[in-house]
GROMACS .gro file of C-alpha atoms in nm:
model
  365
    1UNK     CA    1  17.269  10.336   8.196
    2UNK     CA    2  17.013  10.181   7.965
    3UNK     CA    3  16.686  10.372   7.940
    4UNK     CA    4  16.387  10.200   8.101
    5UNK     CA    5  16.141  10.060   7.850
    6UNK     CA    6  15.795  10.193   7.943
    7UNK     CA    7  15.629   9.887   7.789
    8UNK     CA    8  15.841   9.637   7.985
    9UNK     CA    9  15.625   9.376   8.156
   10UNK     CA   10  15.326   9.453   7.936
   11UNK     CA   11  15.186   9.207   7.685
   12UNK     CA   12  15.178   9.345   7.334
   13UNK     CA   13  14.910   9.097   7.224
   14UNK     CA   14  14.549   9.217   7.261
   15UNK     CA   15  14.331   9.033   7.511
   16UNK     CA   16  14.093   8.778   7.364
   17UNK     CA   17  13.738   8.784   7.505
   18UNK     CA   18  13.613   8.469   7.671
   19UNK     CA   19  13.348   8.261   7.501
   20UNK     CA   20  13.005   8.372   7.640
   21UNK     CA   21  12.837   8.046   7.538
   22UNK     CA   22  12.853   7.885   7.887
   23UNK     CA   23  12.670   8.182   8.042
   24UNK     CA   24  12.411   8.168   7.764
   25UNK     CA   25  12.358   7.796   7.833
   26UNK     CA   26  12.315   7.872   8.203
   27UNK     CA   27  12.046   8.125   8.108
   28UNK     CA   28  11.879   7.859   7.894
   29UNK     CA   29  11.883   7.615   8.188
   30UNK     CA   30  11.734   7.879   8.420
   31UNK     CA   31  11.464   7.951   8.164
   32UNK     CA   32  11.378   7.582   8.139
   33UNK     CA   33  11.365   7.551   8.518
   34UNK     CA   34  11.131   7.851   8.545
   35UNK     CA   35  10.896   7.713   8.277
   36UNK     CA   36  10.880   7.371   8.445
   37UNK     CA   37  10.821   7.526   8.788
   38UNK     CA   38  10.546   7.751   8.649
   39UNK     CA   39  10.365   7.462   8.481
   40UNK     CA   40  10.397   7.249   8.796
   41UNK     CA   41  10.241   7.523   9.007
   42UNK     CA   42   9.962   7.587   8.757
   43UNK     CA   43   9.878   7.218   8.733
   44UNK     CA   44   9.847   7.207   9.111
   45UNK     CA   45   9.622   7.512   9.102
   46UNK     CA   46   9.406   7.352   8.834
   47UNK     CA   47   9.362   7.038   9.044
   48UNK     CA   48   9.256   7.246   9.345
   49UNK     CA   49   9.006   7.441   9.133
   50UNK     CA   50   8.859   7.121   8.991
   51UNK     CA   51   8.830   6.970   9.339
   52UNK     CA   52   8.635   7.276   9.454
   53UNK     CA   53   8.433   7.290   9.131
   54UNK     CA   54   8.562   7.636   9.046
   55UNK     CA   55   8.691   7.560   8.697
   56UNK     CA   56   8.556   7.705   8.373
   57UNK     CA   57   8.651   7.782   8.018
   58UNK     CA   58   8.755   8.138   8.092
   59UNK     CA   59   8.960   8.037   8.395
   60UNK     CA   60   9.128   7.754   8.204
   61UNK     CA   61   9.220   7.996   7.926
   62UNK     CA   62   9.366   8.232   8.184
   63UNK     CA   63   9.578   7.953   8.333
   64UNK     CA   64   9.706   7.858   7.987
   65UNK     CA   65   9.797   8.222   7.920
   66UNK     CA   66   9.985   8.249   8.249
   67UNK     CA   67  10.166   7.926   8.169
   68UNK     CA   68  10.282   8.063   7.835
   69UNK     CA   69  10.421   8.384   7.981
   70UNK     CA   70  10.746   8.227   8.115
   71UNK     CA   71  10.824   8.119   7.759
   72UNK     CA   72  10.896   8.485   7.684
   73UNK     CA   73  11.224   8.431   7.869
   74UNK     CA   74  11.338   8.235   7.564
   75UNK     CA   75  11.363   8.560   7.368
   76UNK     CA   76  11.667   8.702   7.557
   77UNK     CA   77  11.816   8.351   7.578
   78UNK     CA   78  11.801   8.306   7.200
   79UNK     CA   79  11.948   8.653   7.151
   80UNK     CA   80  12.229   8.563   7.388
   81UNK     CA   81  12.301   8.239   7.199
   82UNK     CA   82  12.297   8.417   6.866
   83UNK     CA   83  12.535   8.688   6.990
   84UNK     CA   84  12.762   8.416   7.133
   85UNK     CA   85  12.774   8.249   6.792
   86UNK     CA   86  12.861   8.580   6.627
   87UNK     CA   87  13.136   8.635   6.886
   88UNK     CA   88  13.285   8.296   6.806
   89UNK     CA   89  13.269   8.376   6.434
   90UNK     CA   90  13.447   8.705   6.498
   91UNK     CA   91  13.722   8.525   6.686
   92UNK     CA   92  13.759   8.278   6.402
   93UNK     CA   93  13.806   8.568   6.159
   94UNK     CA   94  14.039   8.745   6.408
   95UNK     CA   95  13.794   9.036   6.422
   96UNK     CA   96  13.845   9.126   6.788
   97UNK     CA   97  13.622   9.432   6.780
   98UNK     CA   98  13.322   9.232   6.665
   99UNK     CA   99  13.409   8.955   6.910
  100UNK     CA  100  13.419   9.196   7.205
  101UNK     CA  101  13.096   9.371   7.110
  102UNK     CA  102  12.904   9.046   7.058
  103UNK     CA  103  13.050   8.893   7.375
  104UNK     CA  104  12.927   9.187   7.579
  105UNK     CA  105  12.587   9.170   7.407
  106UNK     CA  106  12.559   8.795   7.472
  107UNK     CA  107  12.645   8.836   7.840
  108UNK     CA  108  12.398   9.121   7.881
  109UNK     CA  109  12.109   8.921   7.733
  110UNK     CA  110  12.205   8.615   7.939
  111UNK     CA  111  12.213   8.815   8.262
  112UNK     CA  112  11.881   8.974   8.166
  113UNK     CA  113  11.723   8.631   8.123
  114UNK     CA  114  11.873   8.498   8.448
  115UNK     CA  115  11.757   8.801   8.648
  116UNK     CA  116  11.399   8.796   8.521
  117UNK     CA  117  11.393   8.417   8.541
  118UNK     CA  118  11.487   8.428   8.910
  119UNK     CA  119  11.217   8.688   8.976
  120UNK     CA  120  10.948   8.485   8.798
  121UNK     CA  121  11.059   8.170   8.981
  122UNK     CA  122  11.022   8.345   9.319
  123UNK     CA  123  10.671   8.459   9.223
  124UNK     CA  124  10.560   8.108   9.134
  125UNK     CA  125  10.719   7.968   9.450
  126UNK     CA  126  10.512   8.220   9.647
  127UNK     CA  127  10.201   8.099   9.468
  128UNK     CA  128  10.299   7.741   9.547
  129UNK     CA  129  10.327   7.834   9.916
  130UNK     CA  130   9.969   7.960   9.907
  131UNK     CA  131   9.859   7.637   9.740
  132UNK     CA  132  10.031   7.420  10.002
  133UNK     CA  133   9.824   7.167  10.197
  134UNK     CA  134   9.561   7.155   9.921
  135UNK     CA  135   9.516   7.530   9.926
  136UNK     CA  136   9.465   7.555  10.302
  137UNK     CA  137   9.734   7.823  10.335
  138UNK     CA  138   9.571   8.044  10.072
  139UNK     CA  139   9.224   7.986  10.217
  140UNK     CA  140   9.348   8.091  10.562
  141UNK     CA  141   9.477   8.428  10.443
  142UNK     CA  142   9.284   8.501  10.122
  143UNK     CA  143   8.927   8.372  10.149
  144UNK     CA  144   8.763   8.607   9.904
  145UNK     CA  145   8.406   8.584  10.035
  146UNK     CA  146   8.523   8.670  10.387
  147UNK     CA  147   8.737   8.958  10.261
  148UNK     CA  148   8.437   9.090  10.068
  149UNK     CA  149   8.192   9.058  10.356
  150UNK     CA  150   8.423   9.209  10.621
  151UNK     CA  151   8.580   9.484  10.410
  152UNK     CA  152   8.331   9.751  10.514
  153UNK     CA  153   8.380   9.691  10.887
  154UNK     CA  154   8.759   9.679  10.857
  155UNK     CA  155   8.773   9.992  10.642
  156UNK     CA  156   8.550  10.186  10.881
  157UNK     CA  157   8.773  10.094  11.175
  158UNK     CA  158   9.087  10.161  10.970
  159UNK     CA  159   8.990  10.527  10.929
  160UNK     CA  160   9.053  10.557  11.304
  161UNK     CA  161   9.416  10.461  11.237
  162UNK     CA  162   9.436  10.728  10.969
  163UNK     CA  163   9.275  10.989  11.195
  164UNK     CA  164   9.506  10.908  11.486
  165UNK     CA  165   9.807  10.923  11.257
  166UNK     CA  166   9.714  11.267  11.119
  167UNK     CA  167   9.648  11.417  11.464
  168UNK     CA  168   9.959  11.264  11.621
  169UNK     CA  169  10.174  11.380  11.330
  170UNK     CA  170  10.087  11.746  11.395
  171UNK     CA  171  10.167  11.719  11.764
  172UNK     CA  172  10.488  11.526  11.699
  173UNK     CA  173  10.617  11.789  11.456
  174UNK     CA  174  10.574  12.062  11.715
  175UNK     CA  175  10.692  11.861  12.015
  176UNK     CA  176  10.996  11.721  11.834
  177UNK     CA  177  11.108  12.071  11.735
  178UNK     CA  178  11.070  12.190  12.094
  179UNK     CA  179  11.291  11.908  12.221
  180UNK     CA  180  11.549  11.962  11.946
  181UNK     CA  181  11.575  12.334  12.026
  182UNK     CA  182  11.596  12.254  12.397
  183UNK     CA  183  11.901  12.037  12.332
  184UNK     CA  184  12.070  12.330  12.155
  185UNK     CA  185  12.017  12.603  12.414
  186UNK     CA  186  12.362  12.762  12.460
  187UNK     CA  187  12.548  12.858  12.775
  188UNK     CA  188  12.572  12.723  13.125
  189UNK     CA  189  12.221  12.846  13.204
  190UNK     CA  190  12.079  12.609  12.944
  191UNK     CA  191  12.271  12.306  13.069
  192UNK     CA  192  11.985  12.168  13.288
  193UNK     CA  193  11.741  12.202  12.998
  194UNK     CA  194  11.984  12.027  12.763
  195UNK     CA  195  12.030  11.748  13.016
  196UNK     CA  196  11.655  11.691  13.057
  197UNK     CA  197  11.597  11.698  12.680
  198UNK     CA  198  11.879  11.448  12.627
  199UNK     CA  199  11.744  11.223  12.902
  200UNK     CA  200  11.397  11.233  12.745
  201UNK     CA  201  11.521  11.134  12.399
  202UNK     CA  202  11.739  10.856  12.540
  203UNK     CA  203  11.455  10.710  12.747
  204UNK     CA  204  11.182  10.713  12.484
  205UNK     CA  205  11.408  10.609  12.198
  206UNK     CA  206  11.511  10.308  12.404
  207UNK     CA  207  11.158  10.224  12.513
  208UNK     CA  208  10.944  10.017  12.271
  209UNK     CA  209  10.644  10.211  12.146
  210UNK     CA  210  10.399   9.943  12.256
  211UNK     CA  211  10.524   9.973  12.616
  212UNK     CA  212  10.489  10.353  12.603
  213UNK     CA  213  10.131  10.319  12.481
  214UNK     CA  214  10.050  10.063  12.749
  215UNK     CA  215  10.201  10.264  13.032
  216UNK     CA  216  10.052  10.598  12.930
  217UNK     CA  217   9.710  10.500  12.794
  218UNK     CA  218   9.638  10.256  13.078
  219UNK     CA  219   9.861  10.388  13.355
  220UNK     CA  220   9.745  10.749  13.365
  221UNK     CA  221   9.373  10.666  13.409
  222UNK     CA  222   9.466  10.392  13.657
  223UNK     CA  223   9.668  10.644  13.860
  224UNK     CA  224   9.370  10.883  13.846
  225UNK     CA  225   9.584  11.163  13.702
  226UNK     CA  226   9.375  11.482  13.678
  227UNK     CA  227   9.254  11.597  13.334
  228UNK     CA  228   9.391  11.301  13.136
  229UNK     CA  229   9.198  11.045  13.342
  230UNK     CA  230   8.880  11.151  13.160
  231UNK     CA  231   9.028  11.133  12.812
  232UNK     CA  232   8.902  10.864  12.574
  233UNK     CA  233   9.147  10.584  12.488
  234UNK     CA  234   9.209  10.729  12.139
  235UNK     CA  235   9.345  11.056  12.277
  236UNK     CA  236   9.554  10.877  12.539
  237UNK     CA  237   9.701  10.665  12.259
  238UNK     CA  238   9.775  10.981  12.059
  239UNK     CA  239   9.950  11.125  12.364
  240UNK     CA  240  10.160  10.810  12.394
  241UNK     CA  241  10.252  10.814  12.025
  242UNK     CA  242  10.342  11.183  12.048
  243UNK     CA  243  10.572  11.128  12.344
  244UNK     CA  244  10.733  10.821  12.192
  245UNK     CA  245  10.784  10.947  11.837
  246UNK     CA  246  10.869  11.298  11.957
  247UNK     CA  247  11.204  11.158  12.073
  248UNK     CA  248  11.281  11.018  11.727
  249UNK     CA  249  11.169  11.330  11.540
  250UNK     CA  250  11.366  11.551  11.781
  251UNK     CA  251  11.685  11.374  11.676
  252UNK     CA  252  11.595  11.422  11.310
  253UNK     CA  253  11.541  11.792  11.373
  254UNK     CA  254  11.868  11.816  11.565
  255UNK     CA  255  12.059  11.648  11.283
  256UNK     CA  256  11.913  11.898  11.039
  257UNK     CA  257  11.995  12.194  11.261
  258UNK     CA  258  12.351  12.070  11.315
  259UNK     CA  259  12.398  12.030  10.939
  260UNK     CA  260  12.369  12.405  10.883
  261UNK     CA  261  12.715  12.557  10.849
  262UNK     CA  262  12.830  12.759  11.153
  263UNK     CA  263  12.883  13.060  10.928
  264UNK     CA  264  12.505  13.092  10.901
  265UNK     CA  265  12.482  13.127  11.279
  266UNK     CA  266  12.770  13.376  11.287
  267UNK     CA  267  12.626  13.588  11.006
  268UNK     CA  268  12.283  13.602  11.168
  269UNK     CA  269  12.418  13.688  11.512
  270UNK     CA  270  12.647  13.953  11.364
  271UNK     CA  271  12.340  14.121  11.217
  272UNK     CA  272  12.197  14.157  11.565
  273UNK     CA  273  11.955  13.864  11.561
  274UNK     CA  274  11.897  13.688  11.891
  275UNK     CA  275  11.935  13.312  11.936
  276UNK     CA  276  11.562  13.260  11.889
  277UNK     CA  277  11.544  13.489  11.586
  278UNK     CA  278  11.840  13.312  11.428
  279UNK     CA  279  11.667  12.979  11.469
  280UNK     CA  280  11.333  13.106  11.344
  281UNK     CA  281  11.441  13.306  11.039
  282UNK     CA  282  11.774  13.151  10.932
  283UNK     CA  283  11.849  12.804  11.066
  284UNK     CA  284  11.514  12.623  11.091
  285UNK     CA  285  11.391  12.711  10.736
  286UNK     CA  286  11.713  12.568  10.590
  287UNK     CA  287  11.716  12.263  10.815
  288UNK     CA  288  11.354  12.166  10.748
  289UNK     CA  289  11.419  12.138  10.374
  290UNK     CA  290  11.698  11.890  10.444
  291UNK     CA  291  11.510  11.667  10.687
  292UNK     CA  292  11.185  11.615  10.496
  293UNK     CA  293  11.285  11.265  10.367
  294UNK     CA  294  11.388  11.127  10.710
  295UNK     CA  295  11.083  11.290  10.868
  296UNK     CA  296  10.860  11.111  10.618
  297UNK     CA  297  11.033  10.784  10.702
  298UNK     CA  298  10.946  10.833  11.068
  299UNK     CA  299  10.586  10.912  10.980
  300UNK     CA  300  10.560  10.598  10.769
  301UNK     CA  301  10.666  10.403  11.077
  302UNK     CA  302  10.416  10.605  11.285
  303UNK     CA  303  10.135  10.511  11.047
  304UNK     CA  304  10.211  10.143  11.096
  305UNK     CA  305  10.253  10.176  11.472
  306UNK     CA  306   9.900  10.310  11.511
  307UNK     CA  307   9.804   9.941  11.499
  308UNK     CA  308   9.965   9.907  11.843
  309UNK     CA  309   9.681  10.101  12.004
  310UNK     CA  310   9.477   9.779  12.007
  311UNK     CA  311   9.655   9.687  12.334
  312UNK     CA  312   9.454   9.954  12.515
  313UNK     CA  313   9.118   9.855  12.368
  314UNK     CA  314   9.089  10.103  12.081
  315UNK     CA  315   8.882   9.947  11.802
  316UNK     CA  316   9.109  10.031  11.513
  317UNK     CA  317   9.151   9.842  11.188
  318UNK     CA  318   9.370   9.571  11.336
  319UNK     CA  319   9.149   9.517  11.641
  320UNK     CA  320   8.840   9.494  11.424
  321UNK     CA  321   9.015   9.243  11.199
  322UNK     CA  322   9.118   9.036  11.503
  323UNK     CA  323   8.757   9.024  11.622
  324UNK     CA  324   8.640   8.902  11.282
  325UNK     CA  325   8.925   8.649  11.266
  326UNK     CA  326   8.830   8.513  11.609
  327UNK     CA  327   8.466   8.475  11.508
  328UNK     CA  328   8.537   8.316  11.168
  329UNK     CA  329   8.853   8.119  11.258
  330UNK     CA  330   9.019   8.271  10.952
  331UNK     CA  331   9.280   8.545  10.902
  332UNK     CA  332   9.150   8.693  10.577
  333UNK     CA  333   9.022   9.004  10.758
  334UNK     CA  334   9.373   9.060  10.897
  335UNK     CA  335   9.503   9.033  10.541
  336UNK     CA  336   9.257   9.307  10.447
  337UNK     CA  337   9.390   9.549  10.707
  338UNK     CA  338   9.746   9.458  10.607
  339UNK     CA  339   9.666   9.549  10.247
  340UNK     CA  340   9.511   9.879  10.361
  341UNK     CA  341   9.827   9.969  10.552
  342UNK     CA  342  10.040   9.887  10.248
  343UNK     CA  343   9.808  10.089  10.028
  344UNK     CA  344   9.888  10.408  10.218
  345UNK     CA  345  10.249  10.340  10.319
  346UNK     CA  346  10.400  10.217   9.991
  347UNK     CA  347  10.317  10.539   9.798
  348UNK     CA  348  10.472  10.738  10.084
  349UNK     CA  349  10.785  10.523  10.061
  350UNK     CA  350  10.816  10.581   9.689
  351UNK     CA  351  10.763  10.955   9.749
  352UNK     CA  352  11.050  10.954  10.000
  353UNK     CA  353  11.272  10.780   9.744
  354UNK     CA  354  11.182  11.047   9.490
  355UNK     CA  355  11.266  11.327   9.733
  356UNK     CA  356  11.600  11.164   9.814
  357UNK     CA  357  11.680  11.135   9.444
  358UNK     CA  358  11.591  11.501   9.387
  359UNK     CA  359  11.809  11.604   9.681
  360UNK     CA  360  12.094  11.392   9.543
  361UNK     CA  361  12.065  11.558   9.201
  362UNK     CA  362  12.048  11.902   9.361
  363UNK     CA  363  12.364  11.850   9.565
  364UNK     CA  364  12.549  11.703   9.270
  365UNK     CA  365  12.440  11.990   9.046
   0.00000   0.00000   0.00000
């Protein structure tokens, strides 16, 4: 029998890299499109400024500077074209190593230019949207004099959102843990408690938060329920947020508790610890460290959902902005409260991403 040739079916000739010039030309076309779109948008902005007599030497210089910025995209395009030419020269000299290296370099610079070009194009298209209808869209959402005059009122009312969030967060942390532990009570004796805790989480996770706020903050005083009927609307709204978000946080807690290896439970119980002591000293401290990122995600959502309390008459940031918008027939005050919400939620989001990355590195290490 003839021995099998291990190289049978394989091509002995080395692969020749494809010419990167077409991709470089695409990057050049994208760059040209971005520059034209930027200048078109800036010319429209200049016409609007002249019509409203807002032009000036300094502003004109700023517009020229912004118009020149997209030309920086030519730098990676030219580098891509130059590397493509070097790759072709390498192929002509049968220097495959140089051809491969320069081909990869040309493609990388071309993709760099295309990516940044697309991002810049989207930015200028967003500016063009604000300039639509002779700047009416931008004036509706970003009238600077109205933002400046109403900022104090909106900020003062917005602190109520922050206060409600901080108070509700404390209650939610405690209440969510209680529900999570209730769903883990062992034995047949704990079955009714587990059933009620499960029913609670299913109901309030399926119920929109705005409906919970409406039913609790308006329904309890309307039903003349003792004690809570005399509470101010802010505290009734906090109660509604606690009940609603407690269901979500309970599931986060339960996921963290279930993620602890059963050997931890067995070791603690073998040392004579009771179920409660095992939870308190062994399981919960480990679980809490794992659930901090998802807990923060829920609290970011809670911070935004404090705006829903306006349905029960609480004068928060959003309600105050709506009042100003109704009086001025302009939504710039609502834009102000939107920016305030983003100002406090975006850093929290980036912090969650950082915690997730640290946890990923820790588990990999």
